[in-house]
Structure formats: C-alpha cells, structure tokens
C-alpha cells in the first residue's frame, strides 16, 4: 500500500467543541513527515506536534496531543477517523487554535473536504499492521481484542450504559470507505443532559449545541430532528476507535472487537498493535 496525501490545499472554519472558539483550519499536502499539527498560536520552531501515541495526554473526554514545548491540540479523533478511511498518511494540519472544528459532531464533513481536494498516492510504501494471533487488553469492564482477519478490517463494538433511554447497543461493519461513509461517518458525538451543567462549569463543551452533538434525556434525545440511526451511539463509538487507532498512522488488517472501550484504552491498545511483529 502507498502513502497518501491531499491533492490540494483545503481550508475550513468551524467552532471548536470545548473552547467554543472559531477555528481556522488549513490542510496542506506534504510528501513525507506523517500527520503534523502546526499550531499558529505558538512560536515557530516549537509549534509542530507529530501524530504519535507518545504525544497523547488527558484522554478522559477526547484524544489530545502535545509536544515538549507546550503546544497542544484537542479533540482530534473525528478528524483522524476520516483520515484513516481516506488512507491519508502525510499532511500538515495548520490551526489557529487548540482544537479541530467539531463540524456537526460527526466525521462526514472531513470526508467531504478530502473528497473535494482529492487524494493522491505518494511514492513510498506503508507497512500494514497485520494481526496474526489474538491480542487483547482489559481494564475493568472495558475490553479491546484484535483477531486475525486476512480479508481486511472488521470492527465489532458493544456499549452499555445504566440509563433509562440508552442501555445496550451492538454493531459490526467491514471498514471500507463505502461502508464508513454510509454507516459510520454520519454518527454524531453524544452526551447526557445531566452532564451539560458540569461541563459548562468546567469550561468544557462551550461550543456544544444541538447542531453538533446529541443530548440524551431520560426518555429520548433533546435534538428536534431525532437520531440519524437507531443505534447512532454505538456507531459513533466505532467512529472514535477508528480515529484513535489512526494514532499509529498505518493500515490495520484485523478484526477488532471493542466492549465499552474509550479513548484511554484505545490508545493503550494502539501501543500493543504497534509492537506486533
């Protein structure tokens, strides 16, 4: 498989979820160097952050990166998810703030931006991660397993919440570009109504609205248009783990099974996959 980048520069402005600031994003094609976040709010020479699990931090509510000079970028998982499925391995992501735009809370806008630009193959090959025997990680009731799957990349995900409306959901898809665009990319991020006040008090989700997140109440959702899928919640979790495992910036050939996983265990599992020979 070949490394890939965008064909043209892409620019997009949108609100960041947690700070609520307008983010100006410029995606700049490059022929090498991996995925690099260039933070314009930091001095030149100290403002670039490489996509690498060694640069992750604070994985409680999203996937975040920082460098040794204090440059930080937050909430990158939806963007990474779209990058993975588009096969993009080399790109400069220039940002005037510390977050990616939240768009509508899904990954579909990023896919559209990549499609608008076009994606081109580079000369260099990229090595796949091929799972040849089962590997797993368990932390309490959270589990991630990878099984051999020579045919490509399959994802099975199960969630469970102790909630009157959202209880258990299970979904399974082959992760192809077609399946992802149709079945996973449109699924939006979500939270519970009782969390909103806490988040605002802690200067989080300041950019969150019903236009970029699903808010769950005791007997349904607050969003007037309802859900895009009956199981939109588990589909969004699938979107997230695809993005989190993109931290390795390599194609995956495996059947991944995730049970109540999240950003922290996803990144820990990425480290295990990185050591597969």
Coordinates of C-alpha atoms in Angstrom, one line a residue, residues 126-220:
X126 CA 3.4 2.0 4.1
X127 CA 3.6 -1.2 6.2
X128 CA 0.3 -2.6 7.3
X129 CA -0.3 -3.8 10.9
X130 CA -1.3 -7.5 10.3
X131 CA -2.7 -9.3 13.4
X132 CA -1.6 -13.0 13.1
X133 CA -2.7 -14.2 16.6
X134 CA -5.2 -12.8 19.1
X135 CA -4.2 -9.9 21.3
X136 CA -6.3 -8.2 23.9
X137 CA -6.4 -5.5 26.6
X138 CA -8.8 -5.4 29.6
X139 CA -9.3 -2.6 32.1
X140 CA -12.2 -3.4 34.4
X141 CA -15.3 -3.9 32.2
X142 CA -13.6 -2.3 29.2
X143 CA -12.1 -4.6 26.6
X144 CA -10.4 -4.4 23.2
X145 CA -9.5 -7.5 21.3
X146 CA -7.8 -8.0 17.9
X147 CA -8.2 -11.2 16.0
X148 CA -6.6 -12.3 12.7
X149 CA -8.7 -11.2 9.7
X150 CA -6.8 -11.6 6.4
X151 CA -9.7 -10.1 4.4
X152 CA -9.2 -6.6 5.7
X153 CA -10.5 -4.6 8.7
X154 CA -13.7 -5.5 10.6
X155 CA -15.0 -3.8 13.7
X156 CA -17.4 -5.1 16.3
X157 CA -18.5 -2.7 19.1
X158 CA -20.7 -3.1 22.1
X159 CA -21.8 -0.4 24.5
X160 CA -23.8 -0.5 27.7
X161 CA -25.0 2.4 29.9
X162 CA -27.1 2.3 33.1
X163 CA -29.6 4.8 31.7
X164 CA -33.3 4.7 31.2
X165 CA -33.1 5.5 27.4
X166 CA -29.6 4.4 26.3
X167 CA -28.8 0.8 27.5
X168 CA -27.1 -1.6 25.2
X169 CA -26.2 -1.4 21.5
X170 CA -24.1 -3.7 19.3
X171 CA -22.9 -3.1 15.7
X172 CA -20.5 -4.7 13.3
X173 CA -19.1 -3.5 10.0
X174 CA -16.4 -4.1 7.5
X175 CA -14.4 -0.9 7.5
X176 CA -14.3 0.1 3.9
X177 CA -14.6 3.6 2.5
X178 CA -18.1 2.9 1.2
X179 CA -19.4 1.4 4.5
X180 CA -17.7 4.1 6.6
X181 CA -19.3 7.0 4.6
X182 CA -22.7 5.4 4.7
X183 CA -22.9 3.7 8.1
X184 CA -20.4 5.3 10.5
X185 CA -19.2 8.8 9.4
X186 CA -22.6 10.5 9.9
X187 CA -22.9 9.2 13.5
X188 CA -22.6 12.2 15.9
X189 CA -21.0 12.6 19.3
X190 CA -23.3 12.4 22.3
X191 CA -23.7 13.2 25.9
X192 CA -26.3 13.1 28.7
X193 CA -28.4 16.1 29.8
X194 CA -27.1 15.8 33.4
X195 CA -23.5 16.3 32.2
X196 CA -24.1 19.6 30.4
X197 CA -24.1 21.8 33.5
X198 CA -20.9 20.1 34.9
X199 CA -19.1 20.6 31.5
X200 CA -20.0 24.2 31.3
X201 CA -18.9 24.9 34.9
X202 CA -15.5 23.4 34.0
X203 CA -15.2 25.4 30.8
X204 CA -15.8 22.4 28.6
X205 CA -18.3 21.9 25.7
X206 CA -18.6 25.7 25.4
X207 CA -19.1 25.2 21.7
X208 CA -21.5 22.4 22.1
X209 CA -25.0 22.8 20.7
X210 CA -27.8 20.5 19.4
X211 CA -26.4 21.2 16.0
X212 CA -23.1 19.4 16.8
X213 CA -24.0 16.8 19.5
X214 CA -26.8 14.5 20.6
X215 CA -28.0 15.3 24.1
X216 CA -29.7 12.3 25.8
X217 CA -32.6 12.9 28.2
X218 CA -34.3 10.2 30.4
X219 CA -36.8 9.2 27.7
X220 CA -35.1 10.2 24.4

